[in-house]
PDB file of C-alpha atoms in Angstrom:
ATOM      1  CA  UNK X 185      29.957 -45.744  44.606  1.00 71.00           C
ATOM      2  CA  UNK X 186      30.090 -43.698  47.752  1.00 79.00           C
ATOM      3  CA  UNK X 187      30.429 -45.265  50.886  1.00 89.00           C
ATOM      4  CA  UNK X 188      32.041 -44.078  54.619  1.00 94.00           C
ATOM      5  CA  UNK X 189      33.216 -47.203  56.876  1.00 95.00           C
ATOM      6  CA  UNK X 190      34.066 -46.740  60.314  1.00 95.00           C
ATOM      7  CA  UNK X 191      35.239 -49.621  63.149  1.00 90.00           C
ATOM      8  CA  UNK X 192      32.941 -49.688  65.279  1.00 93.00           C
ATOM      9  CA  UNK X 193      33.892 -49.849  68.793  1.00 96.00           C
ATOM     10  CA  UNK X 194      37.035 -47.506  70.297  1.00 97.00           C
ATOM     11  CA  UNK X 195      37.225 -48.159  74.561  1.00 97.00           C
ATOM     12  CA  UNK X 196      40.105 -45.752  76.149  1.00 97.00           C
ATOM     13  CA  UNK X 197      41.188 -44.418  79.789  1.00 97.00           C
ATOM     14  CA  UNK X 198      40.348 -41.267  81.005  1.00 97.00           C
ATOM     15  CA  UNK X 199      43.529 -38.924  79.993  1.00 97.00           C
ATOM     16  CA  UNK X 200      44.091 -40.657  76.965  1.00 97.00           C
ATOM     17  CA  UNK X 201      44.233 -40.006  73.200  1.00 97.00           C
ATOM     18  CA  UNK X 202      41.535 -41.551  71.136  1.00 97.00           C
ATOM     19  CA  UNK X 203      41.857 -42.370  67.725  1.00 97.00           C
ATOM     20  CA  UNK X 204      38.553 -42.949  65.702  1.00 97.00           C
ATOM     21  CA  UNK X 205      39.269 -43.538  61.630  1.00 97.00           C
ATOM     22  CA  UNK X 206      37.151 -43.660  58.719  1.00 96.00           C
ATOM     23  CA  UNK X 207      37.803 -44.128  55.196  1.00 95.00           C
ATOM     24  CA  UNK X 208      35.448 -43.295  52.081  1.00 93.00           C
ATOM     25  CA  UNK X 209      35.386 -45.161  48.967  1.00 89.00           C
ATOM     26  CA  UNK X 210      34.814 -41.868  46.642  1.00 83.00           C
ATOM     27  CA  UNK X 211      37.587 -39.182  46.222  1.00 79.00           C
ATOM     28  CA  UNK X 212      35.168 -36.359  44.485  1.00 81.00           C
ATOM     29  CA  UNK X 213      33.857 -36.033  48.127  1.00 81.00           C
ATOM     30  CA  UNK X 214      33.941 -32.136  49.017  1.00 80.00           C
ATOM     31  CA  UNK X 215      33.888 -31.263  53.117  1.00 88.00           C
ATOM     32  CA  UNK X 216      34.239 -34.496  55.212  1.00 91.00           C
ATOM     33  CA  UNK X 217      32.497 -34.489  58.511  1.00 93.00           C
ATOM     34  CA  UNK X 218      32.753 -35.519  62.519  1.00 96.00           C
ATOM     35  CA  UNK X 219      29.295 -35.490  64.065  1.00 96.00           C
ATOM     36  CA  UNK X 220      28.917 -36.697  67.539  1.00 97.00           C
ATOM     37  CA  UNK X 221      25.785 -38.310  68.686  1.00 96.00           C
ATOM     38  CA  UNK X 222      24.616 -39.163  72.433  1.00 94.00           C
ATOM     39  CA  UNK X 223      21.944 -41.673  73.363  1.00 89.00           C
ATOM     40  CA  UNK X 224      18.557 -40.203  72.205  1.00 84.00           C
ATOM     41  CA  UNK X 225      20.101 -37.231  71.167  1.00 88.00           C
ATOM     42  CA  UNK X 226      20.465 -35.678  67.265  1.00 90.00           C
ATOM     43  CA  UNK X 227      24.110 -35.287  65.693  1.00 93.00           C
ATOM     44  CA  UNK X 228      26.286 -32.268  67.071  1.00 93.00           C
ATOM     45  CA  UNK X 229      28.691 -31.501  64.837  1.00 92.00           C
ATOM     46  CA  UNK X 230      32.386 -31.483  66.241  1.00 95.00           C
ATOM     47  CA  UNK X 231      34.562 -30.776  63.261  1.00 93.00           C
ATOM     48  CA  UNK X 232      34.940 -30.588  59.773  1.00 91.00           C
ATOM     49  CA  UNK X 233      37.725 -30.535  57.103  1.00 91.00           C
ATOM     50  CA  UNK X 234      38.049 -29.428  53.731  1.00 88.00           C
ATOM     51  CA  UNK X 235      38.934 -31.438  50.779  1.00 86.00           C
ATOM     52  CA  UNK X 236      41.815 -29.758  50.183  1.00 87.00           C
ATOM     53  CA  UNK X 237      43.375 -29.411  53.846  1.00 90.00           C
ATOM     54  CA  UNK X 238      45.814 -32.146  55.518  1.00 93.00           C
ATOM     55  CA  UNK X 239      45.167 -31.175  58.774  1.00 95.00           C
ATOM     56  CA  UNK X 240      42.576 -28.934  61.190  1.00 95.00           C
ATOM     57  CA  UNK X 241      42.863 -28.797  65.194  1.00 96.00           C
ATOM     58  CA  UNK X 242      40.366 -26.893  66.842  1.00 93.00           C
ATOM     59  CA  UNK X 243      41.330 -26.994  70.660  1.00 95.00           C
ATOM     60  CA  UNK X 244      41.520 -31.094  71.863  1.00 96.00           C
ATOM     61  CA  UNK X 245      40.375 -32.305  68.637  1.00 97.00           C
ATOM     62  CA  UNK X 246      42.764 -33.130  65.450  1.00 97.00           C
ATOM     63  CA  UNK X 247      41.423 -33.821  62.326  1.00 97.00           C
ATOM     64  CA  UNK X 248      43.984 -35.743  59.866  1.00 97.00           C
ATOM     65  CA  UNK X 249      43.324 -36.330  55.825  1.00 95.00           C
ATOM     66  CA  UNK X 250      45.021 -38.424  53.654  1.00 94.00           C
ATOM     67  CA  UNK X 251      43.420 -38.149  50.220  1.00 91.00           C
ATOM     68  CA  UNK X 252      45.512 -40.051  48.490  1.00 91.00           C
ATOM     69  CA  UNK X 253      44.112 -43.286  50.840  1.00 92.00           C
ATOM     70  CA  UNK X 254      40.868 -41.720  51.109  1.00 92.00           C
ATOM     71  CA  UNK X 255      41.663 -41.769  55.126  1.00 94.00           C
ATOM     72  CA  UNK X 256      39.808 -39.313  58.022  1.00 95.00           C
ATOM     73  CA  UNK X 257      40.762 -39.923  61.641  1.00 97.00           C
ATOM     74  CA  UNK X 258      39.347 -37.765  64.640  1.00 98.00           C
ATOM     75  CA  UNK X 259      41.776 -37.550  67.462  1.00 98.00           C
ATOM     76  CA  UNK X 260      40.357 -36.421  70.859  1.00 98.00           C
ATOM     77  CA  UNK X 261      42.901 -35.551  72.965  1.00 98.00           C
ATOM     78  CA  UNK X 262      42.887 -35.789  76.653  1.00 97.00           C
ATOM     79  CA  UNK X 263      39.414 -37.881  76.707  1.00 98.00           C
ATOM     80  CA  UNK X 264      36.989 -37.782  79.033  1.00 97.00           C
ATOM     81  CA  UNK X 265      33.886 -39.446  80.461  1.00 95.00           C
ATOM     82  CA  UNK X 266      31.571 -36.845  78.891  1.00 95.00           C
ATOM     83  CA  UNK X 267      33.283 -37.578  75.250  1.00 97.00           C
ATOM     84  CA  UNK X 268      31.474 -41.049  75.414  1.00 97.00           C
ATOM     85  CA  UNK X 269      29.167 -41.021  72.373  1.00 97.00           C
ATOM     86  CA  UNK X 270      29.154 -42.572  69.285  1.00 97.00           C
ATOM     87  CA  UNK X 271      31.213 -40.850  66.941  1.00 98.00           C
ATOM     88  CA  UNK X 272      30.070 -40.926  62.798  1.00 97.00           C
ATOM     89  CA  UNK X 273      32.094 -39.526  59.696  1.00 96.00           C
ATOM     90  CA  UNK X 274      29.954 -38.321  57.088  1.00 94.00           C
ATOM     91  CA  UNK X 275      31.822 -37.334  53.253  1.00 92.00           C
ATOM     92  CA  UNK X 276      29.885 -34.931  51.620  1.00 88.00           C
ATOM     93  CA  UNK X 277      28.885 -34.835  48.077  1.00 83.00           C
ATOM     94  CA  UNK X 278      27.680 -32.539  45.343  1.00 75.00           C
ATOM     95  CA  UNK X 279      27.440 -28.786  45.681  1.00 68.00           C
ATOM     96  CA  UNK X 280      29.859 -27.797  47.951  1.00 68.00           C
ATOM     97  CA  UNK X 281      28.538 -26.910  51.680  1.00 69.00           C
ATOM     98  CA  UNK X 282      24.923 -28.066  50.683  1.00 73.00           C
ATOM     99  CA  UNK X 283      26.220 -31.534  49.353  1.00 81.00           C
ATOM    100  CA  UNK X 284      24.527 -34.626  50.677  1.00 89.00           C
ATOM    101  CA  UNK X 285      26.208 -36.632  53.294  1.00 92.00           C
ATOM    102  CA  UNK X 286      26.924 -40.439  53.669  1.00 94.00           C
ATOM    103  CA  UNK X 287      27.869 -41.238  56.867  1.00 96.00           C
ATOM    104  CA  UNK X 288      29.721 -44.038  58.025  1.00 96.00           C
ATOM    105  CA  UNK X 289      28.234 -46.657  60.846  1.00 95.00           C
ATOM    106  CA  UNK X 290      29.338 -44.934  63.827  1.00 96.00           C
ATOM    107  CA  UNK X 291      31.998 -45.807  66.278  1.00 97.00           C
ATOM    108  CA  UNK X 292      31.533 -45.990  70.025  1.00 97.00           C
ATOM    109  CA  UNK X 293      33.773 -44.637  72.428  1.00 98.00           C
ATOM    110  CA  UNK X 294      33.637 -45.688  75.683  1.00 97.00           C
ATOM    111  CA  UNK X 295      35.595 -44.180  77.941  1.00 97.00           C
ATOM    112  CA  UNK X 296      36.761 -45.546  81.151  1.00 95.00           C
ATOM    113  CA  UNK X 297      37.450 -43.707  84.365  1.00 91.00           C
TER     114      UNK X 297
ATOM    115  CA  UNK V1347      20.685 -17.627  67.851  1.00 61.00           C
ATOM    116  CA  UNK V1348      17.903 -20.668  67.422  1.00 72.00           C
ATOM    117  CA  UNK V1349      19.796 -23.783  66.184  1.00 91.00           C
ATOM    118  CA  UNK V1350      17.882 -26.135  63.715  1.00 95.00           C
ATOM    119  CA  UNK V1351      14.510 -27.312  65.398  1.00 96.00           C
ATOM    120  CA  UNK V1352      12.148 -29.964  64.834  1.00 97.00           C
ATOM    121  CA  UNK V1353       8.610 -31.371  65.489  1.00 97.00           C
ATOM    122  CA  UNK V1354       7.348 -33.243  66.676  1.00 97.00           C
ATOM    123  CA  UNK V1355       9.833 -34.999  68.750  1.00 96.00           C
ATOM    124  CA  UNK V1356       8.263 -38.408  69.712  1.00 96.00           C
ATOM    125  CA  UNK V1357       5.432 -39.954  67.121  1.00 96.00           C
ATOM    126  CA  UNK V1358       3.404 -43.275  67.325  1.00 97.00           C
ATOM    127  CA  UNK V1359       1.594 -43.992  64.483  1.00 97.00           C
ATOM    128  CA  UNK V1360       0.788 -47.655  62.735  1.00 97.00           C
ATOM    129  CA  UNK V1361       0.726 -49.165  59.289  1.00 97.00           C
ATOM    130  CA  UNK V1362      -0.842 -47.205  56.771  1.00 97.00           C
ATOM    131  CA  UNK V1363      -1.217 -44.353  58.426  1.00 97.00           C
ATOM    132  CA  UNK V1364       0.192 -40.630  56.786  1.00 98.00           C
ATOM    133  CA  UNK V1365       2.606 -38.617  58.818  1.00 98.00           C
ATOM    134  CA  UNK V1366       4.064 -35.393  58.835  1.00 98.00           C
ATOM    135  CA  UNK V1367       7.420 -33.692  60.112  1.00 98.00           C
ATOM    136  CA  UNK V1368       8.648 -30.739  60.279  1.00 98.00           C
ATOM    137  CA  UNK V1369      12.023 -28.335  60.737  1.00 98.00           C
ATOM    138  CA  UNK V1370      13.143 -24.897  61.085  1.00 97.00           C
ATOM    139  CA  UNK V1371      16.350 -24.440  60.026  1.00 96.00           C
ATOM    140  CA  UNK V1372      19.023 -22.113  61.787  1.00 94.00           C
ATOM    141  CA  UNK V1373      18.650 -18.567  61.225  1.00 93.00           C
ATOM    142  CA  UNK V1374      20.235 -17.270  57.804  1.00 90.00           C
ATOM    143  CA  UNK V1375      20.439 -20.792  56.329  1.00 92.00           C
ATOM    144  CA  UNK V1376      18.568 -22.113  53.292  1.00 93.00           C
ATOM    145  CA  UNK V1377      18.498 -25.690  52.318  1.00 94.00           C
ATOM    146  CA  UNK V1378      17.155 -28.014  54.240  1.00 96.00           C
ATOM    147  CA  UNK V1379      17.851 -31.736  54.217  1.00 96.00           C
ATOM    148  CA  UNK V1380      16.537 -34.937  55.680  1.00 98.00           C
ATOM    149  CA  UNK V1381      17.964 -38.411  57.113  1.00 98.00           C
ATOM    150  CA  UNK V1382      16.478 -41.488  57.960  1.00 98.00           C
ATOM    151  CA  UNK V1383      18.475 -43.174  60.992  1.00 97.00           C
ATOM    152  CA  UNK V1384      17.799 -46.838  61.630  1.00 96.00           C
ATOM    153  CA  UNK V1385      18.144 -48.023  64.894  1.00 93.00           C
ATOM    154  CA  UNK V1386      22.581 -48.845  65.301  1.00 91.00           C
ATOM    155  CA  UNK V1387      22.552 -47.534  61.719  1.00 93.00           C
ATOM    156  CA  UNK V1388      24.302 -44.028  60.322  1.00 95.00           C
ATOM    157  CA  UNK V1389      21.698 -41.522  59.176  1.00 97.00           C
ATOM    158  CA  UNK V1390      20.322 -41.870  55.098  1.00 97.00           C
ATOM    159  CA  UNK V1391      19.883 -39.500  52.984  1.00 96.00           C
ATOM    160  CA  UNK V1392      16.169 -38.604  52.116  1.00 97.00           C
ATOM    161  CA  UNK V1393      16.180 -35.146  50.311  1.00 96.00           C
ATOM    162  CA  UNK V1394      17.208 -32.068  50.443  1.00 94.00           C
ATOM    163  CA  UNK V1395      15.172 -28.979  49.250  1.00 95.00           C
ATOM    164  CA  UNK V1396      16.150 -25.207  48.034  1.00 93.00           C
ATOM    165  CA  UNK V1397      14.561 -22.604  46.729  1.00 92.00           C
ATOM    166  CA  UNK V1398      11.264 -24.611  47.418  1.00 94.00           C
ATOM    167  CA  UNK V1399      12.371 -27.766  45.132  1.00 95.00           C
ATOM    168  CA  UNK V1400      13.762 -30.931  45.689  1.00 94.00           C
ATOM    169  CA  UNK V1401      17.379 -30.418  44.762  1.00 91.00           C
ATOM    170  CA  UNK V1402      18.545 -34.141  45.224  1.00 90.00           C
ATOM    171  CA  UNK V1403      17.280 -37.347  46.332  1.00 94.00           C
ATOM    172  CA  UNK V1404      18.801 -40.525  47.794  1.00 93.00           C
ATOM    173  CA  UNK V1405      17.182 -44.018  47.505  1.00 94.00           C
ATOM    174  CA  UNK V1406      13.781 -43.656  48.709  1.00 97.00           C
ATOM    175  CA  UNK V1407      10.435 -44.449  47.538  1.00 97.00           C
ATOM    176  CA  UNK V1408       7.615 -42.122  46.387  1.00 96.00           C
ATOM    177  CA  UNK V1409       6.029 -42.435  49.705  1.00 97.00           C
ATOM    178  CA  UNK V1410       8.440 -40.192  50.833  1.00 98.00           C
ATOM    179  CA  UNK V1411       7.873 -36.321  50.284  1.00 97.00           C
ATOM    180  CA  UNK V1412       8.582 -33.006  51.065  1.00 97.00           C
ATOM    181  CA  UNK V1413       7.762 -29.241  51.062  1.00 97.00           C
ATOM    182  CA  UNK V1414       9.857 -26.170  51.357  1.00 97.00           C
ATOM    183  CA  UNK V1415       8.023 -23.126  52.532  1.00 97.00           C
ATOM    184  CA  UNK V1416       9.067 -19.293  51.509  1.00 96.00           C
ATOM    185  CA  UNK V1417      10.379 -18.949  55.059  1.00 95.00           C
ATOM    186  CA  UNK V1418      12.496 -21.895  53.985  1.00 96.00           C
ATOM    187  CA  UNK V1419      10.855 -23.826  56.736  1.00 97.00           C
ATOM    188  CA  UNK V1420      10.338 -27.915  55.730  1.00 98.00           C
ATOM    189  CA  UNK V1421       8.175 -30.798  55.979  1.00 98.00           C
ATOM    190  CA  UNK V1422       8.761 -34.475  55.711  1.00 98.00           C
ATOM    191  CA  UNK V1423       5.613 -36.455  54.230  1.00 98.00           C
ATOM    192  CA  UNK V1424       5.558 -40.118  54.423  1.00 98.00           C
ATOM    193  CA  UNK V1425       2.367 -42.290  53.436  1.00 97.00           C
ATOM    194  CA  UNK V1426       1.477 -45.798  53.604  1.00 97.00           C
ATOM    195  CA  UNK V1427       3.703 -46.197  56.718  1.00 97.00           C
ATOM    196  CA  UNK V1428       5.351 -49.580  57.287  1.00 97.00           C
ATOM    197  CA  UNK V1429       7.028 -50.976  60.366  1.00 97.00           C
ATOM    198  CA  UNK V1430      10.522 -50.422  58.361  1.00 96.00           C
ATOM    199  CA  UNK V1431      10.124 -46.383  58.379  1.00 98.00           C
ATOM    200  CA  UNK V1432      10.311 -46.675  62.684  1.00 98.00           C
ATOM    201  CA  UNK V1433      13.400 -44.295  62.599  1.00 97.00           C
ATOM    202  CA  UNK V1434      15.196 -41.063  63.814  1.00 97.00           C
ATOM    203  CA  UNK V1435      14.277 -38.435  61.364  1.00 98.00           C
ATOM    204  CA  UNK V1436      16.753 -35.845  60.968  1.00 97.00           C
ATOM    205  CA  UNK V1437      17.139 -32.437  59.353  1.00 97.00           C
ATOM    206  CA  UNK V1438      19.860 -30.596  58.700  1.00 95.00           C
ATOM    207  CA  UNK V1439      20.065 -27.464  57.276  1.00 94.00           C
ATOM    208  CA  UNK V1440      22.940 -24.938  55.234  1.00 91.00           C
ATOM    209  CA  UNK V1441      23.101 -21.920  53.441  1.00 89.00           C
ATOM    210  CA  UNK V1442      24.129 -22.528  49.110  1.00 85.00           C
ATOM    211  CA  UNK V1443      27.051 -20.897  48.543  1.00 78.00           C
ATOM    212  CA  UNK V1444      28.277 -20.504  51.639  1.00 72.00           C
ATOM    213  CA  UNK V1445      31.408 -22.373  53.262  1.00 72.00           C
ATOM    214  CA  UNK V1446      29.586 -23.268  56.656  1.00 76.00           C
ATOM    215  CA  UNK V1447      28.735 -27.209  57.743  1.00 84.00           C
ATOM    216  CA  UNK V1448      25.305 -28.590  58.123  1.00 88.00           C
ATOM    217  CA  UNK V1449      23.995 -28.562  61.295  1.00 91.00           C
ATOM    218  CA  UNK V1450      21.513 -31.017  62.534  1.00 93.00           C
ATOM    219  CA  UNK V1451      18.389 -30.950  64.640  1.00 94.00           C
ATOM    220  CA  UNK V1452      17.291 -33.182  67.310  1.00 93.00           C
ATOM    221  CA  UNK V1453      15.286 -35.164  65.428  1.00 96.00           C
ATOM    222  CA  UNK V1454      12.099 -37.102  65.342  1.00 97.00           C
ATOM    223  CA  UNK V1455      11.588 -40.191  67.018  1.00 97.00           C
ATOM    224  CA  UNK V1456       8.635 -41.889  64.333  1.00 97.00           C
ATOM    225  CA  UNK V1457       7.571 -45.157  66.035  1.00 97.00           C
ATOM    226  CA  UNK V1458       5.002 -47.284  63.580  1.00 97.00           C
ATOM    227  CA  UNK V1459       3.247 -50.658  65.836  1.00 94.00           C
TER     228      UNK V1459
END
């Protein structure tokens, strides 16, 4: 079936890298997703990747994909107080852009000054 | 450009009671979809409407509905509300055939006592 898990908690120093990672149980998934959600707030989305693409970087953010392990991870580079949210991975499935998404749990990232 | 709105954004309402939410979507985009976020949960997948149909569906009962309007505009139905539908509601909405993400609204806080 389709299902996204995430770990749930992430805590870093300010200046760091952060790592979040996500894997999906189904490989048909299309677009795979980074939303980013702060408290009360909807989903802003950060980043997204293509099946079909290893890699995307899109200023200090670094999306990796391993398909063969069904395997997402976000890096944030250079992380700040502001970039503490909780962070969800959605895959996306069915008709291309449109598809619906399953999204993992969430993971937090605190970040620590 | 207006990003994907949503109304209302706080609801109290209590069991048994009807209720009804609604979304724009961006400008230019076409489908709408909507989530159901649990408190500490990631966002489920309601439906998703195009063209003025229900396109797909996720695991949710009949008391759950929806509308697309010409202007591609959207509204979530839910009847017989039960404590268990107090939730984030979330829309997001895309344009078929397109390669852009979804993008999300702010959501609708539904509170049932």
């Amino acid at each position: 079936g389709e299902d996204v898990e995430q770990s749930l908690f992430l805590s870093v120093r300010e200046g760091d890298s952060s790592v979040i990672n996500c894997t999906y149980t189904d490989s048909s998934s299309t677009y795979l997703y980074w939303y980013k959600q702060e408290p009360g707030a909807g989903l802003q989305l950060l980043t997204y990747i293509f099946s079909n693409m290893d890699m995307k970087q899109d200023q200090r953010l670094t999306v990796l994909l391993n398909k063969k392990d069904k395997h997402l991870s976000l890096r944030i580079a250079d992380t700040q107080t502001g970039d503490s949210a909780i962070y969800f991975c959605a895959a996306s499935y069915g008709s291309g852009n449109t598809g619906k998404l399953i999204f993992g749990q969430g993971t937090t990232l605190q970040v620590k000054p | 450009d207006a990003g994907v709105t949503q109304s209302p954004t706080h609801l109290i309402k209590t069991r048994g009671q009807q209720v009804t939410l609604r979304c724009s979507p961006k400008s230019g985009h076409d489908t709408v979809s909507w989530y159901q976020q649990a408190l500490g949960q990631g966002p489920q997948f309601i439906f998703q409407y195009y063209e003025e149909e229900e396109r797909q569906r996720g695991n949710f009962p009949d008391r759950f509905s929806g509308h697309q309007f010409p202007n591609y505009s959207s509204e979530l139905n839910v009847n017989a509300l039960l404590l268990g539908d107090s939730a984030l509601y979330l829309c997001a909405s895309s344009l078929t055939g397109g390669d852009q993400p979804q993008h999300f609204g702010d959501g609708t806080r539904l509170s049932i006592l």
